[in-house]
Coordinates of C-alpha atoms and ligand atoms in Angstrom, one line a residue:
X523 CA -16.9 -24.2 22.6
X524 CA -14.0 -25.0 24.9
X525 CA -12.7 -27.5 22.3
X526 CA -12.8 -24.8 19.5
X527 CA -10.7 -22.5 21.7
X528 CA -8.1 -25.2 22.3
X529 CA -7.7 -25.7 18.5
X530 CA -7.2 -22.0 17.9
X531 CA -4.0 -21.8 19.9
X532 CA -0.7 -21.4 18.0
X533 CA 0.5 -24.8 16.8
X534 CA 3.3 -25.7 19.2
X535 CA 4.6 -28.5 16.9
X536 CA 5.5 -26.0 14.1
X537 CA 9.0 -24.8 14.4
X538 CA 9.2 -21.0 15.0
X539 CA 11.0 -19.2 12.2
X540 CA 12.5 -15.9 13.2
X541 CA 12.1 -13.1 10.6
X542 CA 15.8 -12.7 10.0
X543 CA 18.0 -12.6 6.9
X544 CA 19.4 -15.9 5.8
X545 CA 21.7 -16.5 2.9
X546 CA 18.8 -18.0 0.9
X547 CA 16.0 -15.7 2.1
X548 CA 16.3 -11.9 2.3
X549 CA 14.3 -10.5 5.2
X550 CA 11.5 -9.1 3.1
X551 CA 10.6 -12.4 1.4
X552 CA 7.4 -13.5 3.0
X553 CA 7.4 -10.5 5.4
X554 CA 4.3 -8.7 6.6
X555 CA 4.5 -4.9 6.1
X556 CA 2.2 -2.5 7.9
X557 CA 1.3 0.8 6.2
X558 CA 1.3 3.8 8.5
X559 CA -0.7 6.8 7.1
X560 CA 1.2 9.1 9.4
X561 CA -1.4 11.9 9.6
X562 CA -3.9 9.5 11.0
X563 CA -1.9 7.0 13.0
X564 CA -0.9 8.4 16.4
X565 CA -0.7 11.9 17.7
X566 CA 1.9 12.5 20.4
X567 CA 1.2 16.2 21.1
X568 CA -2.5 16.4 20.8
X569 CA -2.7 18.8 17.9
X570 CA -5.0 16.5 16.0
X571 CA -2.3 15.4 13.5
X572 CA -0.4 12.1 13.7
X573 CA 3.4 12.4 13.9
X574 CA 6.7 10.6 14.2
X575 CA 6.7 10.5 18.0
X576 CA 3.2 9.0 17.8
X577 CA 4.6 6.2 15.7
X578 CA 7.4 5.7 18.2
X579 CA 4.8 5.4 21.0
X580 CA 3.0 2.6 19.1
X581 CA 5.9 0.5 17.9
X582 CA 5.4 -2.0 20.7
X583 CA 1.8 -2.3 19.5
X584 CA 3.0 -3.1 16.0
X585 CA 5.6 -5.6 17.3
X586 CA 2.9 -7.3 19.3
X587 CA 0.6 -7.4 16.3
X588 CA 3.3 -9.4 14.6
X589 CA 4.4 -7.4 11.6
X590 CA 8.0 -7.3 10.2
X591 CA 8.2 -3.9 8.8
X592 CA 6.5 -0.5 8.5
X593 CA 6.0 1.7 5.5
X594 CA 5.4 5.3 6.5
X595 CA 3.6 7.6 4.1
X596 CA 5.3 10.9 3.1
X597 CA 6.4 13.0 6.1
X598 CA 8.4 15.6 4.2
X599 CA 7.7 19.3 4.4
X600 CA 4.7 19.8 2.3
X601 CA 1.8 22.2 1.9
X602 CA -0.4 19.0 2.2
X603 CA -2.4 19.6 -1.0
X604 CA -2.3 15.9 -1.4
X605 CA -1.4 15.1 2.2
X606 CA 2.3 14.7 1.8
X607 CA 2.4 13.4 -1.8
X608 CA 3.3 17.0 -2.7
X609 CA 6.8 17.3 -1.4
X610 CA 8.4 20.8 -1.0
X611 CA 11.7 19.5 0.4
X612 CA 13.0 15.9 0.1
X613 CA 15.6 16.2 2.8
X614 CA 13.6 17.1 5.8
X615 CA 10.6 16.4 8.0
X616 CA 7.4 18.4 8.0
X617 CA 7.4 20.3 11.4
X618 CA 3.8 19.0 11.9
X619 CA 5.3 15.5 12.0
X620 CA 8.5 16.2 13.9
X621 CA 12.2 16.6 13.1
X622 CA 14.9 14.6 11.4
X623 CA 16.0 13.6 14.9
X624 CA 12.6 12.1 15.4
X625 CA 12.9 10.1 12.2
X626 CA 16.3 8.8 13.4
X627 CA 14.6 7.8 16.6
X628 CA 11.8 6.0 14.7
X629 CA 14.5 4.0 12.9
X630 CA 16.6 3.2 16.0
X631 CA 13.6 2.2 18.1
X632 CA 12.1 0.2 15.3
X633 CA 15.4 -1.6 14.7
X634 CA 15.7 -2.4 18.4
X635 CA 12.4 -4.2 18.0
X636 CA 13.6 -5.9 14.8
X637 CA 11.1 -3.9 12.7
X638 CA 12.3 -2.6 9.4
X639 CA 11.3 0.9 8.1
X640 CA 10.3 1.9 4.6
X641 CA 10.1 5.5 3.5
X642 CA 7.7 6.7 0.8
X643 CA 9.6 8.3 -2.1
X644 CA 7.7 10.6 -4.5
X645 CA 9.7 11.0 -7.7
X646 CA 7.0 11.7 -10.3
X647 CA 6.2 15.2 -9.1
X648 CA 7.1 17.8 -6.5
X649 CA 5.0 20.3 -4.7
X650 CA 4.4 23.6 -6.6
X651 CA 6.2 25.1 -3.5
X652 CA 9.4 23.2 -4.2
X653 CA 12.2 25.6 -4.8
X654 CA 12.8 24.1 -8.3
X655 CA 9.2 24.9 -9.4
X656 CA 9.2 28.3 -7.7
X657 CA 12.3 29.2 -9.7
X658 CA 10.8 27.7 -12.9
X659 CA 7.9 30.1 -12.6
X660 CA 10.1 33.1 -12.4
X661 CA 10.7 33.3 -16.2
X662 CA 10.4 31.2 -19.3
X663 CA 14.2 31.3 -19.6
X664 CA 14.9 30.0 -16.1
X665 CA 16.9 26.8 -16.3
X666 CA 14.7 25.2 -13.7
X667 CA 11.9 25.2 -16.3
X668 CA 13.4 22.2 -18.0
X669 CA 13.1 20.2 -14.8
X670 CA 9.3 20.1 -15.4
X671 CA 7.1 19.8 -18.5
X672 CA 6.3 23.3 -19.7
X673 CA 4.7 23.5 -23.2
X674 CA 2.8 25.9 -25.4
X675 CA -0.9 25.4 -25.7
X676 CA -2.6 24.6 -29.0
X677 CA -3.5 27.4 -31.4
X678 CA -7.1 27.4 -30.3
X679 CA -5.9 28.2 -26.7
X680 CA -6.5 24.7 -25.3
X681 CA -3.8 22.8 -23.4
X682 CA -0.8 21.2 -25.2
X683 CA -2.7 17.8 -25.3
X684 CA -5.8 16.1 -24.1
X685 CA -4.3 14.2 -21.2
X686 CA -6.3 14.0 -18.0
X687 CA -4.9 13.9 -14.5
X688 CA -5.7 11.0 -12.2
X689 CA -8.0 13.5 -10.3
X690 CA -10.2 13.9 -13.3
X691 CA -9.1 17.5 -14.3
X692 CA -6.9 18.3 -17.3
X693 CA -3.3 17.3 -16.8
X694 CA -2.2 20.8 -17.7
X695 CA -2.5 24.2 -15.8
X696 CA -1.7 27.5 -17.4
X697 CA 1.2 29.5 -16.0
X698 CA -0.4 32.9 -16.5
X699 CA 2.8 34.8 -16.3
X700 CA 4.4 33.1 -19.3
X701 CA 1.3 31.9 -21.1
X702 CA 2.7 28.4 -21.2
X703 CA 1.2 25.3 -19.5
X704 CA 2.8 22.8 -17.1
X705 CA 1.9 19.2 -16.7
X706 CA 0.6 17.4 -13.6
X707 CA -0.7 13.9 -13.6
X708 CA -2.3 14.6 -10.2
X709 CA -3.4 17.9 -8.7
X710 CA -2.3 21.3 -10.2
X711 CA -0.1 21.7 -7.0
X712 CA 1.9 18.6 -8.0
X713 CA 3.8 19.5 -11.2
X714 CA 5.4 16.5 -12.9
X715 CA 9.2 16.3 -13.0
X716 CA 10.8 15.9 -16.4
X717 CA 12.9 12.8 -16.0
X718 CA 14.4 13.2 -19.4
X719 CA 16.5 16.0 -17.9
X720 CA 19.6 14.2 -16.4
X721 CA 19.5 16.6 -13.4
X722 CA 16.3 14.9 -12.1
X723 CA 17.7 11.4 -11.9
X724 CA 20.9 12.7 -10.4
X725 CA 19.0 14.6 -7.7
X726 CA 16.9 11.5 -6.8
X727 CA 20.0 9.4 -6.4
X728 CA 21.1 11.9 -3.7
X729 CA 17.7 11.8 -2.1
X730 CA 17.7 8.0 -2.2
X731 CA 21.1 7.9 -0.3
X732 CA 20.0 10.5 2.2
X733 CA 17.3 8.4 3.8
X734 CA 19.2 5.2 3.5
X735 CA 22.1 6.9 5.4
X736 CA 19.5 7.8 8.0
X737 CA 18.9 4.1 8.4
X738 CA 15.8 3.5 6.2
X739 CA 15.6 -0.1 5.0
X740 CA 14.1 0.8 1.7
X741 CA 11.4 2.7 -0.2
X742 CA 7.9 2.4 -1.5
X743 CA 8.0 4.3 -4.8
X744 CA 5.0 6.5 -5.6
X745 CA 3.5 6.0 -9.1
X746 CA 6.6 4.1 -10.0
X747 CA 5.9 3.5 -13.7
X748 CA 5.0 7.1 -14.6
X749 CA 8.3 8.9 -14.4
X750 CA 9.0 9.3 -18.1
X751 CA 6.2 10.6 -20.3
X752 CA 6.2 10.0 -24.1
X753 CA 8.4 12.6 -25.7
X754 CA 6.0 13.7 -28.4
X755 CA 3.3 14.6 -25.8
X756 CA 0.8 13.5 -28.5
X757 CA -2.9 13.6 -27.9
X758 CA -4.5 10.4 -26.7
X759 CA -6.4 9.2 -29.7
X760 CA -10.2 8.5 -29.7
X761 CA -11.2 5.0 -30.8
X762 CA -14.6 3.3 -31.3
X763 CA -15.8 1.1 -28.4
X764 CA -16.2 -2.3 -29.9
X765 CA -19.3 -3.0 -27.8
X766 CA -21.2 0.3 -27.8
X767 CA -19.8 1.8 -31.0
X768 CA -19.3 5.0 -29.0
X769 CA -16.1 7.0 -29.3
X770 CA -13.8 6.7 -26.3
X771 CA -10.2 7.5 -25.4
X772 CA -7.7 4.8 -26.5
X773 CA -6.8 2.8 -23.4
X774 CA -3.8 1.2 -25.1
X775 CA -2.1 4.6 -25.7
X776 CA 1.2 4.6 -23.9
X777 CA 1.5 8.0 -22.1
X778 CA 3.9 6.8 -19.4
X779 CA 5.9 3.7 -18.7
X780 CA 8.7 4.5 -21.2
X781 CA 11.6 2.0 -21.3
X782 CA 14.0 4.6 -19.9
X783 CA 12.4 4.2 -16.4
X784 CA 14.1 0.8 -16.1
X785 CA 17.6 2.4 -16.3
X786 CA 16.6 4.6 -13.3
X787 CA 15.7 1.6 -11.2
X788 CA 18.9 -0.3 -12.3
X789 CA 20.9 2.7 -11.0
X790 CA 18.9 2.7 -7.8
X791 CA 19.4 -1.0 -7.4
X792 CA 23.1 -0.5 -7.6
X793 CA 22.9 2.1 -4.9
X794 CA 20.7 -0.1 -2.7
X795 CA 23.1 -3.0 -3.1
X796 CA 25.9 -1.0 -1.6
X797 CA 24.1 -1.3 1.8
X798 CA 24.1 -4.3 3.9
X799 CA 21.7 -6.1 3.9
X800 CA 20.7 -4.6 0.5
X801 CA 17.8 -2.2 0.9
X802 CA 14.4 -2.9 -0.8
X803 CA 12.2 -1.2 -3.4
X804 CA 8.5 -1.6 -3.6
X805 CA 6.9 0.0 -6.6
X806 CA 3.5 1.4 -6.6
X807 CA 2.5 -0.6 -9.7
X808 CA -0.7 -2.5 -9.6
X809 CA -1.2 -3.8 -13.1
X810 CA 0.1 -7.4 -13.1
X811 CA 1.2 -7.2 -16.8
X812 CA 3.4 -4.3 -16.1
X813 CA 4.9 -5.7 -12.9
X814 CA 6.9 -8.4 -14.7
X815 CA 9.0 -5.7 -16.4
X816 CA 9.9 -4.1 -13.0
X817 CA 10.2 -7.0 -10.5
X818 CA 13.6 -8.2 -11.6
X819 CA 16.8 -8.9 -9.8
X820 CA 18.3 -5.6 -11.1
X821 CA 15.3 -3.4 -10.5
X822 CA 12.4 -3.6 -7.9
X823 CA 11.9 -6.3 -5.3
X824 CA 8.1 -5.9 -5.0
X825 CA 4.9 -4.3 -6.4
X826 CA 1.4 -4.5 -5.0
X827 CA -1.0 -7.4 -5.8
X828 CA -4.2 -5.8 -4.6
X829 CA -7.3 -8.1 -4.6
X830 CA -10.4 -6.0 -5.0
X831 CA -12.6 -8.6 -6.5
X832 CA -16.2 -8.9 -5.5
X833 CA -16.9 -11.6 -2.8
X834 CA -17.0 -14.5 -5.3
X835 CA -14.8 -17.6 -5.2
X836 CA -14.2 -17.7 -9.0
X837 CA -13.3 -14.0 -9.2
X838 CA -10.9 -14.2 -6.2
X839 CA -9.2 -17.2 -7.7
X840 CA -8.8 -15.5 -11.0
X841 CA -7.4 -12.4 -9.4
X842 CA -4.9 -14.4 -7.3
X843 CA -3.8 -16.4 -10.4
X844 CA -3.3 -13.3 -12.5
X845 CA -1.0 -11.8 -9.8
X846 CA 0.9 -15.1 -9.4
X847 CA 1.6 -15.2 -13.1
X848 CA 3.1 -11.8 -12.9
X849 CA 5.7 -13.1 -10.4
X850 CA 7.1 -16.1 -12.2
X851 CA 10.2 -18.0 -11.2
X852 CA 11.3 -20.2 -8.3
X853 CA 11.4 -17.5 -5.6
X854 CA 9.4 -14.4 -6.7
X855 CA 5.9 -14.1 -5.3
X856 CA 3.3 -11.4 -5.1
X857 CA 2.9 -8.8 -2.3
X858 CA -0.7 -9.3 -1.3
X859 CA -2.8 -6.4 -0.1
X860 CA -6.5 -5.5 0.2
X861 CA -6.4 -1.9 1.3
X862 CA -4.4 1.3 1.4
X863 CA -4.9 5.0 1.9
X864 CA -6.4 5.4 -1.7
X865 CA -9.2 2.8 -1.7
X866 CA -12.4 2.1 0.1
X867 CA -11.7 0.0 3.2
X868 CA -12.1 -3.7 2.4
X869 CA -14.5 -4.5 5.2
X870 CA -16.9 -2.1 3.5
X871 CA -16.1 -3.4 0.0
X872 CA -16.9 -6.9 1.2
X873 CA -20.3 -6.0 2.3
X874 CA -19.8 -4.0 5.5
X875 CA -20.9 -4.7 9.1
X876 CA -20.8 -8.1 10.6
X877 CA -20.8 -9.8 7.2
X878 CA -18.0 -7.6 5.8
X879 CA -15.8 -8.4 8.9
X880 CA -16.5 -12.1 8.6
X881 CA -15.5 -12.0 5.0
X882 CA -12.4 -9.9 5.7
X883 CA -11.2 -12.5 8.2
X884 CA -11.7 -15.3 5.6
X885 CA -10.0 -13.1 2.9
X886 CA -7.0 -12.6 5.3
X887 CA -6.6 -16.4 5.7
X888 CA -6.9 -16.8 1.9
X889 CA -4.2 -14.2 1.1
X890 CA -1.8 -14.7 4.0
X891 CA -1.7 -18.5 3.3
X892 CA -0.2 -17.8 -0.1
X893 CA 3.5 -17.5 -0.9
X894 CA 4.6 -13.9 -1.0
X895 CA 4.6 -10.8 1.1
X896 CA 1.6 -9.1 2.8
X897 CA 0.9 -5.4 3.1
X898 CA -1.6 -4.4 5.8
X899 CA -3.1 -1.0 6.0
X900 CA -3.4 0.7 9.4
X901 CA -6.7 -0.1 11.1
X902 CA -7.6 -3.2 9.1
X903 CA -6.5 -5.2 12.1
X904 CA -9.3 -3.4 14.0
X905 CA -11.9 -4.2 11.3
X906 CA -12.3 -0.5 10.5
X907 CA -14.9 0.4 7.9
X908 CA -15.0 3.3 5.4
X909 CA -16.3 6.4 7.1
X910 CA -18.8 8.7 5.4
X911 CA -16.9 12.0 6.2
X912 CA -19.3 15.0 6.1
X913 CA -18.7 16.8 2.8
X914 CA -17.8 20.1 4.5
X915 CA -14.9 18.3 6.3
X916 CA -13.5 16.3 3.4
X917 CA -10.0 17.3 2.4
X918 CA -8.9 15.0 -0.4
X919 CA -8.0 16.8 -3.6
X920 CA -9.9 14.1 -5.5
X921 CA -13.1 15.2 -3.8
X922 CA -12.3 18.9 -4.1
X923 CA -11.2 18.9 -7.7
X924 CA -14.3 16.9 -8.8
X925 CA -16.5 19.6 -7.3
X926 CA -17.8 17.0 -4.9
X927 CA -18.8 14.4 -7.6
X928 CA -16.2 11.9 -6.4
X929 CA -16.4 10.8 -2.7
X930 CA -12.6 11.0 -2.4
X931 CA -10.3 9.0 -0.2
X932 CA -10.9 10.6 3.2
X933 CA -13.2 7.8 4.3
X934 CA -10.3 5.4 4.7
X935 CA -8.0 8.0 6.3
X936 CA -10.0 8.7 9.5
X937 CA -7.7 8.6 12.5
X938 CA -7.0 5.4 14.4
X939 CA -9.2 4.7 17.4
X940 CA -6.9 3.8 20.3
X941 CA -9.0 4.2 23.4
X942 CA -12.6 3.4 24.4
X943 CA -14.6 6.2 26.1
X944 CA -12.1 9.0 25.2
X945 CA -12.9 11.9 23.0
X946 CA -11.9 11.3 19.3
X947 CA -11.4 7.6 20.3
X948 CA -8.2 8.5 22.1
X949 CA -6.4 9.8 19.0
X950 CA -6.1 13.3 20.3
X951 CA -7.8 15.6 22.8
X952 CA -8.6 18.2 20.2
X953 CA -10.6 17.6 17.0
X954 CA -8.4 15.7 14.7
X955 CA -7.7 16.8 11.1
X956 CA -10.5 14.5 9.9
X957 CA -13.3 13.9 12.3
X958 CA -13.9 10.5 13.9
X959 CA -17.5 9.5 13.6
X960 CA -19.7 8.8 16.6
X961 CA -19.1 5.4 18.1
X962 CA -15.6 5.1 16.5
X963 CA -14.2 4.0 19.8
X964 CA -16.1 0.7 19.6
X965 CA -13.2 -0.4 17.4
X966 CA -10.5 1.0 19.7
X967 CA -7.4 -1.0 20.3
X968 CA -8.0 -1.1 24.0
X969 CA -11.5 -2.3 23.5
X970 CA -10.3 -5.3 21.4
X971 CA -7.1 -6.0 23.3
X972 CA -7.5 -9.3 25.2
X973 CA -10.9 -10.1 23.8
X974 CA -10.8 -13.6 22.3
X975 CA -13.3 -12.8 19.6
X976 CA -11.9 -9.5 18.4
X977 CA -10.5 -8.7 15.0
X978 CA -7.3 -7.6 16.6
X979 CA -6.8 -10.9 18.4
X980 CA -7.6 -12.7 15.2
X981 CA -4.9 -10.8 13.3
X982 CA -2.3 -11.4 16.1
X983 CA -3.1 -15.2 15.9
X984 CA -2.9 -15.3 12.2
X985 CA 0.4 -13.4 12.0
X986 CA 1.9 -15.5 14.8
X987 CA 1.0 -18.7 12.9
X988 CA 2.3 -17.3 9.7
X989 CA 5.6 -16.5 11.3
X990 CA 5.9 -20.1 12.2
X991 CA 5.1 -21.3 8.7
X992 CA 6.7 -18.8 6.4
X993 CA 10.2 -20.2 6.3
X994 CA 9.1 -23.9 6.0
X995 CA 6.6 -23.6 3.1
X996 CA 7.5 -23.9 -0.5
X997 CA 6.9 -21.3 -3.1
X998 CA 4.1 -23.2 -4.9
X999 CA 0.5 -23.7 -4.2
X1000 CA -1.8 -26.4 -5.5
X1001 CA -5.5 -25.7 -5.9
X1002 CA -7.6 -28.6 -4.7
X1003 CA -11.0 -29.6 -6.1
X1004 CA -13.8 -27.8 -4.1
X1005 CA -17.5 -27.2 -4.5
X1006 CA -18.6 -24.1 -6.4
X1007 CA -18.3 -21.1 -4.1
X1008 CA -15.4 -22.6 -2.1
X1009 CA -11.7 -22.3 -2.6
X1010 CA -9.2 -24.8 -1.2
X1011 CA -5.4 -24.8 -1.8
X1012 CA -2.4 -26.6 -0.4
X1013 CA 0.7 -24.6 0.3
X1014 CA 3.1 -27.3 1.4
X1015 CA 1.8 -28.6 4.8
X1016 CA -0.7 -25.7 5.0
X1017 CA -4.2 -26.2 3.7
X1018 CA -6.3 -23.1 3.2
X1019 CA -10.1 -23.4 2.8
X1020 CA -12.5 -20.5 2.3
X1021 CA -16.3 -20.6 2.0
X1022 CA -17.6 -17.7 0.0
X1023 CA -21.2 -18.9 0.2
X1024 CA -23.9 -17.6 2.4
X1025 CA -24.5 -21.1 3.9
X1026 CA -22.3 -23.6 5.6
X1027 CA -20.3 -26.2 3.6
X1028 CA -18.8 -29.5 4.6
X1029 CA -15.5 -30.6 3.0
X1030 CA -13.2 -33.6 3.3
X1031 CA -9.8 -32.5 4.6
X1032 CA -7.0 -34.2 6.3
X1033 CA -4.8 -32.8 9.1
X1034 CA -5.4 -30.6 12.1
X1035 CA -7.2 -27.3 12.3
X1036 CA -4.8 -24.5 13.1
X1037 CA -7.1 -21.5 13.0
X1038 CA -10.6 -20.7 11.8
X1039 CA -12.4 -17.4 11.3
X1040 CA -15.6 -18.6 12.9
X1041 CA -16.2 -20.2 16.3
X1042 CA -18.5 -22.7 14.8
X1043 CA -16.0 -24.0 12.2
X1044 CA -15.0 -27.5 13.1
X1045 CA -12.8 -30.3 11.9
X1046 CA -13.6 -33.8 13.0
X1047 CA -12.7 -37.2 11.5
X1048 CA -11.5 -35.6 8.2
X1049 CA -14.6 -33.4 7.8
X1050 CA -14.2 -29.7 7.8
X1051 CA -17.3 -27.7 8.4
X1052 CA -17.1 -24.0 7.4
X1053 CA -20.0 -21.7 8.3
X1054 CA -21.1 -19.0 5.7
X1055 CA -18.3 -16.5 4.8
X1056 CA -15.6 -18.3 6.8
X1057 CA -12.2 -19.8 6.3
X1058 CA -9.7 -22.1 8.0
X1059 CA -6.1 -23.1 8.0
X1060 CA -5.1 -26.7 8.5
X1061 CA -1.8 -28.4 9.1
X1062 CA -2.2 -31.2 6.6
X1063 CA 0.7 -33.2 7.9
X1064 CA -0.6 -33.3 11.5
X1065 CA -2.3 -36.6 12.4
Ligands
LIG2296 C1 -0.3 7.5 -5.2 C2 -0.6 7.8 -3.7 O1 -0.8 6.6 -3.1 C3 -1.8 8.8 -3.7 O2 -2.2 9.0 -2.4 C4 -1.3 10.1 -4.3 O3 -2.5 10.9 -4.4 C5 -0.8 9.8 -5.7 N1 0.1 8.7 -5.8 C6 0.0 11.0 -6.2 O4 1.2 11.1 -5.5
LIG2297 CA1 0.7 15.7 16.4

């Protein structure tokens, strides 16, 4: 056991590479980003809602975790119908979260710790409380009307077309006063902006500059490919399913993603390049096929490569390769992620409990060993699981609009547990906006801090090792032959091996063990033993 511990120490012989800008490597290449869901991260004033001062109070924690940058979910004034993704004012901070001054302090304190700060930009829609939409509702002749999609219904009284919103309700709501309908690809309180109207792109260039001038290092762009809708607003056709023969909506129909969106990002890129170092853009685009049209030197820097495959070696390999093909070229590489505020936490997806956490550790080694960036979602470093929030306390519009048929996304948004033995796991003294379940404090940061076997300690070790490696590894990986159910690749001097099986495997592998997810993993005389659901990193150049 003592031997295993010695092997898990950071490798002293690897040269430390600071996460700084060099002429050949912008700071964000290979960086690890940490997503802060502000409402649930840290609450500085005990009102049950996370806030900017809360973030400030935990910057040291994030630094010690070993990330390079934070992305903060929307903190603008908002009626919170979609928890900040319904923006009423793009130039201010929601009083629940603090003030502009607090934002400036987040930036300066983060920068002092050499952490970058990304702001979440929501250009596809505003809140229905935004002054533009409020003005638009006043009369059908109001000029603000053309900043949104208002249209007449069909003669039979139904909406202008058959499009559905992402929340499962029709994408149109009737404005009773005028009798017309307005479009919303999300909740009715999130009317879509009409990007064909030049006033919209013009306004967003102003917004873009505003936060950059406040020191932001870049943006995560919400629903980045959806800004322009097809001009004819045609019905999505029904086609015959080739397998079942049943009629279904045509999945190939292009509702969004019109070519004009690329001009917008080219203009944004020109603005971002006026700052030194150039600021970054991460698009919320998940489909690998789409990404190649956006991740270009004159447009976006990154988009998300989310691996959500079942725990199966072949499926994971396929998912990784599909994402790698979407980032071709000598330097581009995917931005790996497993979780965010919209999906079931990956420990739960991977089977939950002890097994889910074991697999999550192995999955972390698999993804963080690859070339590219990594996006972590708050709490995954604690091994948090999806919470079954009591239905009467759920708040997600997805849950509400589906009439309770959809579970919604509250389960991955439950407040961070900071302290063992305190009410609400130390998040706040009053009941937080979403309840923490009984026993949530067993995951608390202070319960895991300093414990050799904890998930938090494992994350810190992996990120410290990665920091040593990221600047000295090439941009290519080579998959190595491995038994079924096992994945092995070489990324320069790093060898990564993951056992997806429910039983141990023995592999032939040269080098020296850098880190393993399981205390019983071992490497002796060129033989690597990986227990069930485990993984390891090896330095294949070490004797
Ligand atoms: C994507 C965001 O991640 C999600 O939380 C939100 O509901 C939609 N975009 C709409 O803004
Ligand atoms: Ca608060």
